[in-house]
PDB file of C-alpha atoms in Angstrom:
ATOM      1  CA  MET A 123      26.271  -9.021 -11.068  1.00 97.00           C
ATOM      2  CA  ARG A 124      27.203  -6.300  -8.606  1.00 98.00           C
ATOM      3  CA  VAL A 125      24.066  -4.848  -7.090  1.00 98.00           C
ATOM      4  CA  VAL A 126      23.192  -1.603  -5.142  1.00 98.00           C
ATOM      5  CA  MET A 127      19.879  -1.714  -3.499  1.00 98.00           C
ATOM      6  CA  PHE A 128      17.641   1.350  -2.667  1.00 98.00           C
ATOM      7  CA  GLY A 129      14.713   0.494  -0.400  1.00 97.00           C
ATOM      8  CA  TYR A 130      12.739   0.979   2.642  1.00 97.00           C
ATOM      9  CA  GLN A 131      10.400  -0.794   5.133  1.00 96.00           C
ATOM     10  CA  THR A 132       9.319  -4.385   4.732  1.00 97.00           C
ATOM     11  CA  TRP A 133       9.141  -4.146   0.974  1.00 97.00           C
ATOM     12  CA  GLY A 134      12.760  -3.108   0.799  1.00 98.00           C
ATOM     13  CA  HIS A 135      13.714  -5.618   3.535  1.00 98.00           C
ATOM     14  CA  ARG A 136      12.202  -8.487   1.564  1.00 98.00           C
ATOM     15  CA  THR A 137      13.945  -7.287  -1.644  1.00 98.00           C
ATOM     16  CA  LEU A 138      17.355  -7.108   0.096  1.00 98.00           C
ATOM     17  CA  ARG A 139      16.644 -10.613   1.529  1.00 98.00           C
ATOM     18  CA  ALA A 140      16.114 -11.922  -1.986  1.00 98.00           C
ATOM     19  CA  LEU A 141      19.310 -10.238  -3.251  1.00 98.00           C
ATOM     20  CA  LEU A 142      21.397 -11.632  -0.352  1.00 98.00           C
ATOM     21  CA  ASP A 143      20.019 -15.081  -1.155  1.00 97.00           C
ATOM     22  CA  SER A 144      20.859 -14.751  -4.809  1.00 96.00           C
ATOM     23  CA  ASP A 145      23.992 -15.503  -6.887  1.00 95.00           C
ATOM     24  CA  HIS A 146      24.574 -11.644  -7.128  1.00 97.00           C
ATOM     25  CA  GLU A 147      26.736  -9.572  -4.926  1.00 98.00           C
ATOM     26  CA  VAL A 148      25.197  -6.742  -2.896  1.00 98.00           C
ATOM     27  CA  VAL A 149      27.877  -4.031  -2.714  1.00 98.00           C
ATOM     28  CA  LEU A 150      25.899  -1.108  -1.210  1.00 98.00           C
ATOM     29  CA  VAL A 151      22.482  -0.385   0.401  1.00 98.00           C
ATOM     30  CA  VAL A 152      20.730   2.999   0.461  1.00 98.00           C
ATOM     31  CA  THR A 153      17.706   3.361   2.735  1.00 97.00           C
ATOM     32  CA  HIS A 154      15.687   6.031   4.501  1.00 96.00           C
ATOM     33  CA  PRO A 155      16.029   6.840   8.276  1.00 94.00           C
ATOM     34  CA  ARG A 156      13.152   5.518  10.375  1.00 88.00           C
ATOM     35  CA  SER A 157      10.115   7.776  10.346  1.00 81.00           C
ATOM     36  CA  ASP A 158       7.204   8.668  12.745  1.00 78.00           C
ATOM     37  CA  HIS A 159       4.749   9.032   9.921  1.00 76.00           C
ATOM     38  CA  VAL A 160       1.733   6.830  10.728  1.00 78.00           C
ATOM     39  CA  TYR A 161       1.852   4.802   7.449  1.00 76.00           C
ATOM     40  CA  GLU A 162       5.681   4.375   7.569  1.00 76.00           C
ATOM     41  CA  ARG A 163       5.577   2.847  11.057  1.00 81.00           C
ATOM     42  CA  ILE A 164       3.615  -0.050   9.576  1.00 86.00           C
ATOM     43  CA  TRP A 165       5.563  -2.955   8.056  1.00 90.00           C
ATOM     44  CA  ASP A 166       8.762  -1.320   9.160  1.00 90.00           C
ATOM     45  CA  ASP A 167      11.327  -4.082   8.959  1.00 94.00           C
ATOM     46  CA  SER A 168      14.681  -2.456   8.946  1.00 96.00           C
ATOM     47  CA  VAL A 169      16.627  -2.560   5.678  1.00 97.00           C
ATOM     48  CA  ALA A 170      19.660  -1.071   7.437  1.00 97.00           C
ATOM     49  CA  GLU A 171      19.731  -3.714  10.168  1.00 97.00           C
ATOM     50  CA  LEU A 172      19.615  -6.506   7.621  1.00 98.00           C
ATOM     51  CA  ALA A 173      22.349  -4.982   5.541  1.00 98.00           C
ATOM     52  CA  GLU A 174      24.620  -4.443   8.614  1.00 97.00           C
ATOM     53  CA  LYS A 175      23.936  -8.018   9.688  1.00 97.00           C
ATOM     54  CA  HIS A 176      25.475  -9.132   6.351  1.00 98.00           C
ATOM     55  CA  ASP A 177      28.317  -6.627   6.483  1.00 98.00           C
ATOM     56  CA  VAL A 178      26.982  -4.681   3.550  1.00 98.00           C
ATOM     57  CA  PRO A 179      27.753  -0.835   3.644  1.00 98.00           C
ATOM     58  CA  VAL A 180      24.786   1.238   4.356  1.00 98.00           C
ATOM     59  CA  LEU A 181      23.853   4.871   3.625  1.00 97.00           C
ATOM     60  CA  LEU A 182      20.859   6.575   5.278  1.00 97.00           C
ATOM     61  CA  ARG A 183      19.290   9.298   3.141  1.00 95.00           C
ATOM     62  CA  TYR A 184      15.960  11.127   2.928  1.00 92.00           C
ATOM     63  CA  ARG A 185      16.942  12.161  -0.592  1.00 91.00           C
ATOM     64  CA  PRO A 186      19.729  10.921  -2.824  1.00 91.00           C
ATOM     65  CA  ASP A 187      21.113  14.323  -3.664  1.00 85.00           C
ATOM     66  CA  ASP A 188      24.504  14.599  -2.109  1.00 89.00           C
ATOM     67  CA  ASP A 189      28.122  14.250  -3.418  1.00 92.00           C
ATOM     68  CA  GLU A 190      29.029  11.588  -0.854  1.00 94.00           C
ATOM     69  CA  LEU A 191      26.262   9.294  -2.073  1.00 95.00           C
ATOM     70  CA  LEU A 192      27.263   9.826  -5.753  1.00 94.00           C
ATOM     71  CA  ARG A 193      30.940   9.013  -4.954  1.00 96.00           C
ATOM     72  CA  ALA A 194      29.832   5.901  -3.026  1.00 96.00           C
ATOM     73  CA  LEU A 195      27.851   4.714  -6.015  1.00 96.00           C
ATOM     74  CA  ARG A 196      30.764   5.324  -8.367  1.00 96.00           C
ATOM     75  CA  ASP A 197      33.066   3.369  -5.948  1.00 97.00           C
ATOM     76  CA  ALA A 198      30.567   0.623  -5.698  1.00 98.00           C
ATOM     77  CA  ALA A 199      30.574   0.220  -9.514  1.00 98.00           C
ATOM     78  CA  PRO A 200      27.296  -1.711  -9.693  1.00 98.00           C
ATOM     79  CA  ASP A 201      25.943  -3.536 -12.770  1.00 98.00           C
ATOM     80  CA  ILE A 202      22.496  -2.776 -11.752  1.00 98.00           C
ATOM     81  CA  ILE A 203      20.517  -0.887  -9.098  1.00 98.00           C
ATOM     82  CA  VAL A 204      17.411  -2.669  -7.537  1.00 98.00           C
ATOM     83  CA  ALA A 205      14.864  -0.377  -5.862  1.00 98.00           C
ATOM     84  CA  ASN A 206      11.721  -1.202  -3.883  1.00 98.00           C
ATOM     85  CA  ASN A 207       9.714   1.333  -1.852  1.00 96.00           C
ATOM     86  CA  TRP A 208      12.244   4.050  -2.215  1.00 96.00           C
ATOM     87  CA  ARG A 209      10.172   7.085  -1.159  1.00 90.00           C
ATOM     88  CA  THR A 210      11.892   9.949  -3.020  1.00 92.00           C
ATOM     89  CA  TRP A 211      12.835  10.772  -6.622  1.00 91.00           C
ATOM     90  CA  LEU A 212      15.922   9.062  -7.992  1.00 94.00           C
ATOM     91  CA  PRO A 213      17.603  11.317 -10.613  1.00 95.00           C
ATOM     92  CA  PRO A 214      18.777   9.928 -13.945  1.00 96.00           C
ATOM     93  CA  GLU A 215      22.477  10.329 -12.854  1.00 95.00           C
ATOM     94  CA  ILE A 216      21.709   7.601 -10.347  1.00 97.00           C
ATOM     95  CA  PHE A 217      19.160   5.310 -12.106  1.00 97.00           C
ATOM     96  CA  ASP A 218      20.830   5.418 -15.455  1.00 97.00           C
ATOM     97  CA  ALA A 219      24.486   5.020 -14.105  1.00 96.00           C
ATOM     98  CA  PRO A 220      24.816   1.181 -14.054  1.00 98.00           C
ATOM     99  CA  PRO A 221      25.088  -0.756 -17.296  1.00 98.00           C
ATOM    100  CA  HIS A 222      21.757  -2.353 -16.689  1.00 98.00           C
ATOM    101  CA  GLY A 223      20.090   0.723 -15.216  1.00 98.00           C
ATOM    102  CA  THR A 224      17.701   0.386 -12.359  1.00 98.00           C
ATOM    103  CA  LEU A 225      15.158  -2.345 -11.767  1.00 98.00           C
ATOM    104  CA  ASN A 226      12.235  -1.052  -9.677  1.00 98.00           C
ATOM    105  CA  VAL A 227       9.914  -3.426  -7.944  1.00 98.00           C
ATOM    106  CA  HIS A 228       6.351  -2.037  -7.487  1.00 98.00           C
ATOM    107  CA  ASP A 229       3.357  -3.602  -5.679  1.00 97.00           C
ATOM    108  CA  SER A 230       0.787  -3.139  -8.444  1.00 98.00           C
ATOM    109  CA  LEU A 231       0.013  -4.453 -11.822  1.00 98.00           C
ATOM    110  CA  LEU A 232       1.437  -1.544 -13.779  1.00 98.00           C
ATOM    111  CA  PRO A 233       0.445   0.588 -15.601  1.00 98.00           C
ATOM    112  CA  ALA A 234      -2.461   0.681 -13.246  1.00 98.00           C
ATOM    113  CA  TYR A 235      -1.899   2.000  -9.594  1.00 98.00           C
ATOM    114  CA  ALA A 236       1.390   3.692 -10.111  1.00 98.00           C
ATOM    115  CA  GLY A 237       2.521   5.845  -7.186  1.00 96.00           C
ATOM    116  CA  PHE A 238       1.645   5.060  -3.569  1.00 95.00           C
ATOM    117  CA  SER A 239      -0.395   2.725  -1.455  1.00 95.00           C
ATOM    118  CA  PRO A 240      -1.484   0.756  -4.451  1.00 97.00           C
ATOM    119  CA  LEU A 241      -2.943  -2.221  -2.630  1.00 97.00           C
ATOM    120  CA  ILE A 242      -5.220  -0.004  -0.492  1.00 97.00           C
ATOM    121  CA  TRP A 243      -6.439   1.980  -3.508  1.00 98.00           C
ATOM    122  CA  ALA A 244      -7.007  -1.242  -5.551  1.00 98.00           C
ATOM    123  CA  LEU A 245      -9.160  -2.799  -2.789  1.00 98.00           C
ATOM    124  CA  ILE A 246     -11.159   0.298  -2.336  1.00 98.00           C
ATOM    125  CA  ASN A 247     -11.844   0.286  -6.055  1.00 98.00           C
ATOM    126  CA  GLY A 248     -12.937  -3.398  -6.110  1.00 98.00           C
ATOM    127  CA  GLU A 249     -10.087  -4.710  -8.454  1.00 98.00           C
ATOM    128  CA  ARG A 250     -10.195  -8.477  -8.917  1.00 98.00           C
ATOM    129  CA  GLU A 251      -6.479  -8.983  -8.721  1.00 98.00           C
ATOM    130  CA  VAL A 252      -3.410  -7.254  -7.490  1.00 98.00           C
ATOM    131  CA  GLY A 253       0.284  -8.091  -7.933  1.00 98.00           C
ATOM    132  CA  VAL A 254       3.928  -7.028  -8.316  1.00 98.00           C
ATOM    133  CA  THR A 255       5.670  -5.601 -11.325  1.00 98.00           C
ATOM    134  CA  ALA A 256       9.448  -5.486 -12.004  1.00 98.00           C
ATOM    135  CA  HIS A 257      10.200  -2.670 -14.530  1.00 98.00           C
ATOM    136  CA  ARG A 258      13.128  -0.464 -15.600  1.00 98.00           C
ATOM    137  CA  MET A 259      13.135   2.963 -13.918  1.00 98.00           C
ATOM    138  CA  ASN A 260      12.954   6.039 -16.178  1.00 97.00           C
ATOM    139  CA  THR A 261      12.087   9.743 -15.585  1.00 95.00           C
ATOM    140  CA  GLU A 262       8.329   9.060 -15.277  1.00 94.00           C
ATOM    141  CA  LEU A 263       6.851   7.694 -12.031  1.00 94.00           C
ATOM    142  CA  ASP A 264       6.521   3.921 -12.229  1.00 96.00           C
ATOM    143  CA  MET A 265       6.253   4.067 -16.066  1.00 97.00           C
ATOM    144  CA  GLY A 266       9.467   2.212 -17.350  1.00 98.00           C
ATOM    145  CA  ASP A 267       9.444  -0.911 -19.475  1.00 98.00           C
ATOM    146  CA  VAL A 268       8.198  -4.063 -17.745  1.00 98.00           C
ATOM    147  CA  VAL A 269      10.215  -7.255 -17.494  1.00 98.00           C
ATOM    148  CA  LEU A 270       8.043  -9.400 -15.207  1.00 98.00           C
ATOM    149  CA  GLN A 271       4.609  -9.286 -13.503  1.00 98.00           C
ATOM    150  CA  ARG A 272       2.958 -11.578 -10.999  1.00 98.00           C
ATOM    151  CA  ALA A 273      -0.625 -11.528  -9.877  1.00 98.00           C
ATOM    152  CA  VAL A 274      -2.832 -12.813  -7.012  1.00 98.00           C
ATOM    153  CA  ARG A 275      -6.577 -12.898  -6.925  1.00 98.00           C
ATOM    154  CA  VAL A 276      -8.503 -10.580  -4.583  1.00 98.00           C
ATOM    155  CA  ARG A 277     -10.972 -12.671  -2.587  1.00 98.00           C
ATOM    156  CA  PRO A 278     -14.356 -11.278  -1.433  1.00 96.00           C
ATOM    157  CA  ASP A 279     -13.295 -11.054   2.225  1.00 96.00           C
ATOM    158  CA  ASP A 280      -9.723  -9.955   1.700  1.00 98.00           C
ATOM    159  CA  THR A 281      -8.323  -7.072   3.708  1.00 98.00           C
ATOM    160  CA  ALA A 282      -5.391  -4.839   2.697  1.00 97.00           C
ATOM    161  CA  THR A 283      -3.264  -6.763   5.249  1.00 97.00           C
ATOM    162  CA  ASP A 284      -4.149 -10.058   3.523  1.00 98.00           C
ATOM    163  CA  LEU A 285      -3.080  -8.651   0.241  1.00 98.00           C
ATOM    164  CA  PHE A 286       0.036  -7.280   1.670  1.00 97.00           C
ATOM    165  CA  HIS A 287       1.213 -10.719   2.818  1.00 97.00           C
ATOM    166  CA  ARG A 288       0.226 -12.372  -0.455  1.00 97.00           C
ATOM    167  CA  THR A 289       1.950  -9.846  -2.678  1.00 98.00           C
ATOM    168  CA  LEU A 290       4.952  -9.636  -0.283  1.00 97.00           C
ATOM    169  CA  ASP A 291       5.506 -13.426  -1.081  1.00 97.00           C
ATOM    170  CA  LEU A 292       5.905 -12.530  -4.665  1.00 98.00           C
ATOM    171  CA  ILE A 293       8.918 -10.197  -4.188  1.00 98.00           C
ATOM    172  CA  GLU A 294      11.607 -12.741  -3.735  1.00 97.00           C
ATOM    173  CA  PRO A 295      10.775 -14.872  -6.830  1.00 97.00           C
ATOM    174  CA  ILE A 296      10.235 -11.918  -9.035  1.00 98.00           C
ATOM    175  CA  VAL A 297      13.600 -10.380  -7.946  1.00 98.00           C
ATOM    176  CA  HIS A 298      15.454 -13.597  -8.559  1.00 97.00           C
ATOM    177  CA  ASP A 299      13.792 -14.330 -11.939  1.00 98.00           C
ATOM    178  CA  ALA A 300      14.115 -10.768 -13.242  1.00 98.00           C
ATOM    179  CA  LEU A 301      17.753 -10.565 -12.359  1.00 98.00           C
ATOM    180  CA  ASP A 302      18.558 -13.916 -13.887  1.00 97.00           C
ATOM    181  CA  LEU A 303      16.735 -12.758 -17.153  1.00 98.00           C
ATOM    182  CA  ILE A 304      18.774  -9.591 -17.154  1.00 98.00           C
ATOM    183  CA  ALA A 305      22.114 -11.182 -16.316  1.00 97.00           C
ATOM    184  CA  SER A 306      21.635 -13.803 -19.099  1.00 97.00           C
ATOM    185  CA  GLY A 307      20.577 -11.344 -21.763  1.00 96.00           C
ATOM    186  CA  ARG A 308      17.173 -12.979 -22.011  1.00 97.00           C
ATOM    187  CA  ALA A 309      15.104 -10.157 -20.663  1.00 97.00           C
ATOM    188  CA  GLN A 310      12.278  -8.896 -22.916  1.00 97.00           C
ATOM    189  CA  TRP A 311      11.364  -5.358 -21.893  1.00 98.00           C
ATOM    190  CA  VAL A 312       7.601  -4.487 -22.698  1.00 98.00           C
ATOM    191  CA  PRO A 313       6.604  -0.791 -22.879  1.00 98.00           C
ATOM    192  CA  GLN A 314       3.701   0.239 -20.673  1.00 98.00           C
ATOM    193  CA  ASP A 315       0.459   1.433 -22.256  1.00 96.00           C
ATOM    194  CA  ARG A 316       0.278   4.932 -21.000  1.00 94.00           C
ATOM    195  CA  GLY A 317      -3.314   5.174 -21.920  1.00 95.00           C
ATOM    196  CA  ARG A 318      -4.044   2.658 -19.179  1.00 96.00           C
ATOM    197  CA  ALA A 319      -1.939   4.264 -16.561  1.00 97.00           C
ATOM    198  CA  SER A 320      -3.385   5.570 -13.189  1.00 97.00           C
ATOM    199  CA  PHE A 321      -1.429   7.396 -10.439  1.00 97.00           C
ATOM    200  CA  PHE A 322      -2.327   7.549  -6.808  1.00 97.00           C
ATOM    201  CA  HIS A 323      -0.994   9.746  -4.047  1.00 96.00           C
ATOM    202  CA  LYS A 324       0.253   8.721  -0.607  1.00 91.00           C
ATOM    203  CA  ARG A 325      -2.563   8.046   1.865  1.00 92.00           C
ATOM    204  CA  SER A 326      -2.947   9.931   5.070  1.00 90.00           C
ATOM    205  CA  VAL A 327      -5.278   9.660   7.997  1.00 88.00           C
ATOM    206  CA  GLU A 328      -7.677  12.072   6.252  1.00 93.00           C
ATOM    207  CA  ASP A 329      -8.251   9.501   3.448  1.00 96.00           C
ATOM    208  CA  SER A 330      -9.754   7.175   6.067  1.00 97.00           C
ATOM    209  CA  ARG A 331     -12.568   9.562   6.984  1.00 98.00           C
ATOM    210  CA  ILE A 332     -15.951   7.930   5.996  1.00 98.00           C
ATOM    211  CA  ASP A 333     -18.118   9.727   3.548  1.00 98.00           C
ATOM    212  CA  TRP A 334     -21.671   8.298   4.056  1.00 98.00           C
ATOM    213  CA  ASN A 335     -22.540   9.411   0.516  1.00 98.00           C
ATOM    214  CA  TRP A 336     -20.405   6.602  -0.825  1.00 98.00           C
ATOM    215  CA  PRO A 337     -22.388   3.442  -1.703  1.00 98.00           C
ATOM    216  CA  ALA A 338     -22.427   0.678   0.939  1.00 98.00           C
ATOM    217  CA  GLU A 339     -20.367  -1.559  -1.358  1.00 98.00           C
ATOM    218  CA  ASP A 340     -17.649   1.033  -1.489  1.00 98.00           C
ATOM    219  CA  LEU A 341     -17.664   1.708   2.244  1.00 98.00           C
ATOM    220  CA  GLU A 342     -17.401  -1.980   2.980  1.00 98.00           C
ATOM    221  CA  ARG A 343     -14.321  -2.230   0.857  1.00 98.00           C
ATOM    222  CA  LEU A 344     -12.905   0.970   2.465  1.00 98.00           C
ATOM    223  CA  VAL A 345     -13.207  -0.801   5.933  1.00 98.00           C
ATOM    224  CA  ARG A 346     -11.331  -3.824   4.611  1.00 98.00           C
ATOM    225  CA  ALA A 347      -8.764  -1.599   2.948  1.00 98.00           C
ATOM    226  CA  GLN A 348      -8.195   0.135   6.279  1.00 97.00           C
ATOM    227  CA  SER A 349      -7.787  -3.124   8.219  1.00 94.00           C
ATOM    228  CA  ASP A 350      -5.401  -3.368  11.292  1.00 94.00           C
ATOM    229  CA  PRO A 351      -2.645  -2.352  11.602  1.00 94.00           C
ATOM    230  CA  TYR A 352      -3.633   0.450   9.130  1.00 93.00           C
ATOM    231  CA  PRO A 353      -5.537   3.447  10.570  1.00 93.00           C
ATOM    232  CA  ASN A 354      -9.071   2.157  10.459  1.00 97.00           C
ATOM    233  CA  ALA A 355     -11.824   3.957   8.515  1.00 98.00           C
ATOM    234  CA  PHE A 356     -13.491   6.361  10.944  1.00 98.00           C
ATOM    235  CA  THR A 357     -16.516   8.557  11.525  1.00 98.00           C
ATOM    236  CA  HIS A 358     -18.050  10.522  14.491  1.00 98.00           C
ATOM    237  CA  HIS A 359     -20.946   9.697  16.664  1.00 97.00           C
ATOM    238  CA  ARG A 360     -22.236  12.397  19.117  1.00 95.00           C
ATOM    239  CA  GLY A 361     -19.028  14.260  18.632  1.00 94.00           C
ATOM    240  CA  GLU A 362     -16.675  11.262  19.467  1.00 97.00           C
ATOM    241  CA  ARG A 363     -14.589   9.539  16.773  1.00 98.00           C
ATOM    242  CA  ILE A 364     -15.299   5.892  16.217  1.00 98.00           C
ATOM    243  CA  ARG A 365     -13.259   3.507  14.030  1.00 98.00           C
ATOM    244  CA  ILE A 366     -15.053   0.865  12.010  1.00 98.00           C
ATOM    245  CA  VAL A 367     -13.309  -2.498  12.383  1.00 98.00           C
ATOM    246  CA  SER A 368     -15.715  -4.749  10.653  1.00 98.00           C
ATOM    247  CA  ALA A 369     -18.622  -4.126   8.396  1.00 98.00           C
ATOM    248  CA  ALA A 370     -20.807  -5.774   5.612  1.00 98.00           C
ATOM    249  CA  VAL A 371     -23.339  -4.716   2.921  1.00 98.00           C
ATOM    250  CA  SER A 372     -26.832  -5.071   4.249  1.00 98.00           C
ATOM    251  CA  ARG A 373     -29.202  -7.791   2.847  1.00 98.00           C
ATOM    252  CA  ALA A 374     -32.209  -5.386   2.764  1.00 98.00           C
ATOM    253  CA  ARG A 375     -32.490  -1.993   1.096  1.00 98.00           C
ATOM    254  CA  TYR A 376     -32.838   1.164   3.308  1.00 98.00           C
ATOM    255  CA  GLY A 377     -33.827   4.641   2.444  1.00 96.00           C
ATOM    256  CA  GLY A 378     -33.345   8.066   4.169  1.00 97.00           C
ATOM    257  CA  THR A 379     -30.388  10.240   4.858  1.00 98.00           C
ATOM    258  CA  PRO A 380     -26.787   9.071   4.505  1.00 98.00           C
ATOM    259  CA  GLY A 381     -25.178   8.445   7.948  1.00 98.00           C
ATOM    260  CA  ARG A 382     -28.411   7.650   9.800  1.00 98.00           C
ATOM    261  CA  VAL A 383     -28.072   5.024  12.521  1.00 98.00           C
ATOM    262  CA  PHE A 384     -31.181   3.035  11.479  1.00 98.00           C
ATOM    263  CA  ILE A 385     -31.840  -0.549  12.549  1.00 97.00           C
ATOM    264  CA  ARG A 386     -30.362  -3.872  13.659  1.00 98.00           C
ATOM    265  CA  GLU A 387     -29.717  -6.373  10.972  1.00 98.00           C
ATOM    266  CA  GLY A 388     -28.081  -9.777  11.776  1.00 95.00           C
ATOM    267  CA  ASP A 389     -25.115  -9.216  13.986  1.00 95.00           C
ATOM    268  CA  GLY A 390     -24.771  -5.447  13.351  1.00 98.00           C
ATOM    269  CA  VAL A 391     -26.357  -2.096  12.963  1.00 98.00           C
ATOM    270  CA  VAL A 392     -27.372  -0.577   9.575  1.00 98.00           C
ATOM    271  CA  ILE A 393     -26.158   2.840   8.675  1.00 98.00           C
ATOM    272  CA  VAL A 394     -27.824   4.454   5.729  1.00 98.00           C
ATOM    273  CA  ALA A 395     -25.370   5.052   2.965  1.00 98.00           C
ATOM    274  CA  GLY A 396     -25.221   6.441  -0.650  1.00 98.00           C
ATOM    275  CA  ALA A 397     -25.811   9.737  -2.223  1.00 96.00           C
ATOM    276  CA  ASP A 398     -29.145   8.493  -3.553  1.00 96.00           C
ATOM    277  CA  ALA A 399     -30.175   6.792  -0.271  1.00 96.00           C
ATOM    278  CA  ARG A 400     -33.461   8.790  -0.435  1.00 96.00           C
ATOM    279  CA  SER A 401     -34.629   6.490  -3.164  1.00 96.00           C
ATOM    280  CA  GLY A 402     -34.748   3.405  -0.842  1.00 96.00           C
ATOM    281  CA  ARG A 403     -33.127   1.375  -3.586  1.00 95.00           C
ATOM    282  CA  ARG A 404     -29.766   0.794  -2.159  1.00 96.00           C
ATOM    283  CA  PRO A 405     -28.299  -1.357   0.722  1.00 98.00           C
ATOM    284  CA  GLY A 406     -26.899   0.182   3.861  1.00 98.00           C
ATOM    285  CA  LEU A 407     -23.587  -0.564   5.706  1.00 98.00           C
ATOM    286  CA  VAL A 408     -23.993  -3.038   8.526  1.00 98.00           C
ATOM    287  CA  VAL A 409     -21.416  -2.056  11.076  1.00 98.00           C
ATOM    288  CA  ARG A 410     -20.489  -5.095  13.046  1.00 98.00           C
ATOM    289  CA  ARG A 411     -17.570  -4.033  15.235  1.00 98.00           C
ATOM    290  CA  LEU A 412     -16.101  -0.691  16.070  1.00 98.00           C
ATOM    291  CA  ARG A 413     -13.377   0.851  18.267  1.00 98.00           C
ATOM    292  CA  THR A 414     -13.441   3.995  20.315  1.00 97.00           C
ATOM    293  CA  ASP A 415     -10.467   6.370  20.695  1.00 94.00           C
ATOM    294  CA  ASP A 416      -9.531   4.808  23.973  1.00 95.00           C
ATOM    295  CA  GLY A 417      -8.789   1.568  22.051  1.00 95.00           C
ATOM    296  CA  THR A 418     -11.778  -0.361  23.345  1.00 97.00           C
ATOM    297  CA  GLU A 419     -13.495  -2.541  20.774  1.00 98.00           C
ATOM    298  CA  HIS A 420     -17.258  -2.985  20.859  1.00 98.00           C
ATOM    299  CA  ALA A 421     -19.920  -4.991  19.030  1.00 98.00           C
ATOM    300  CA  ALA A 422     -21.996  -2.347  17.173  1.00 98.00           C
ATOM    301  CA  SER A 423     -25.150  -3.763  18.686  1.00 96.00           C
ATOM    302  CA  ASP A 424     -23.838  -3.177  22.192  1.00 97.00           C
ATOM    303  CA  TYR A 425     -22.415   0.317  21.303  1.00 97.00           C
ATOM    304  CA  PHE A 426     -25.468   1.651  19.700  1.00 97.00           C
ATOM    305  CA  GLN A 427     -27.945   1.269  22.624  1.00 90.00           C
ATOM    306  CA  THR A 428     -30.696   3.169  20.777  1.00 92.00           C
ATOM    307  CA  MET A 429     -31.342   3.717  17.140  1.00 96.00           C
ATOM    308  CA  GLY A 430     -31.518   7.104  15.561  1.00 95.00           C
ATOM    309  CA  GLY A 431     -29.064   9.928  15.264  1.00 96.00           C
ATOM    310  CA  TYR A 432     -26.275  10.249  12.667  1.00 98.00           C
ATOM    311  CA  LEU A 433     -22.694   9.308  11.982  1.00 98.00           C
ATOM    312  CA  THR A 434     -20.934  12.367  10.668  1.00 97.00           C
ATOM    313  CA  PRO A 435     -17.502  13.191   9.044  1.00 95.00           C
ATOM    314  CA  GLN A 436     -16.687  15.797  11.590  1.00 94.00           C
ATOM    315  CA  PRO A 437     -17.277  15.844  15.468  1.00 94.00           C
TER     316      PRO A 437
END
């Protein structure tokens, strides 16, 4: 089949690599210009550079809304469009134009975690597995009929970075298998259950701000979800921002006011956590390692020279 690819960052790069290694012909690539947005500088393998290396025509667009792009698509005459991590809306005159429509590759187990940053949100929420879905694009966000899904288990100590790499390895086989099913006429399209759908917005730095009213278990997952190279979960101590690099749920239960720097436990320092922390029935968050704004990483037991005081959302 003749394929046009819409994609961006490492997800799009891996998808294009799969297409170039397949039996199908990539006739045009559309990608976004490089961005300075903090989340878009992460995993930023260039789709444009890979396409140019293989002499595939490339168009750079923020939004696919100009006549030049529509003419290029008509001239390319694709049998199918394949999209992965295209960051703006594709109109029906594009996604419905090829005979086989548009195959979108999304890094969640749809219908859950449609939208943006699904791996981070899934890890924060304690999901037991994550994965990749290949589905037909329609007018609803990530809601088209599914042709293939693949899953990986979330381990107790996984970070978002771990899950990124494991789900990234699913992209090439799912692209190959989905296109082979479509080309051979063997694809079975399964409608999504909209009653199980959940939609998540793009993350920003503000979403990494620690709320000490969250239970310690949720905060520990937030720290793992905001692992390097993502912007780490952060809080403030004595007016200065600190980023939490490593943390654990405490063995003992601790009571008092959320955010209190309380006591050493094991190799870290316990911060009282949870909206009902006053009951003394909940664990705290053991901060093990942290990073100050100058980039210096500290063991928490070295950084907190004395106990007492509070960690706060604002300076």
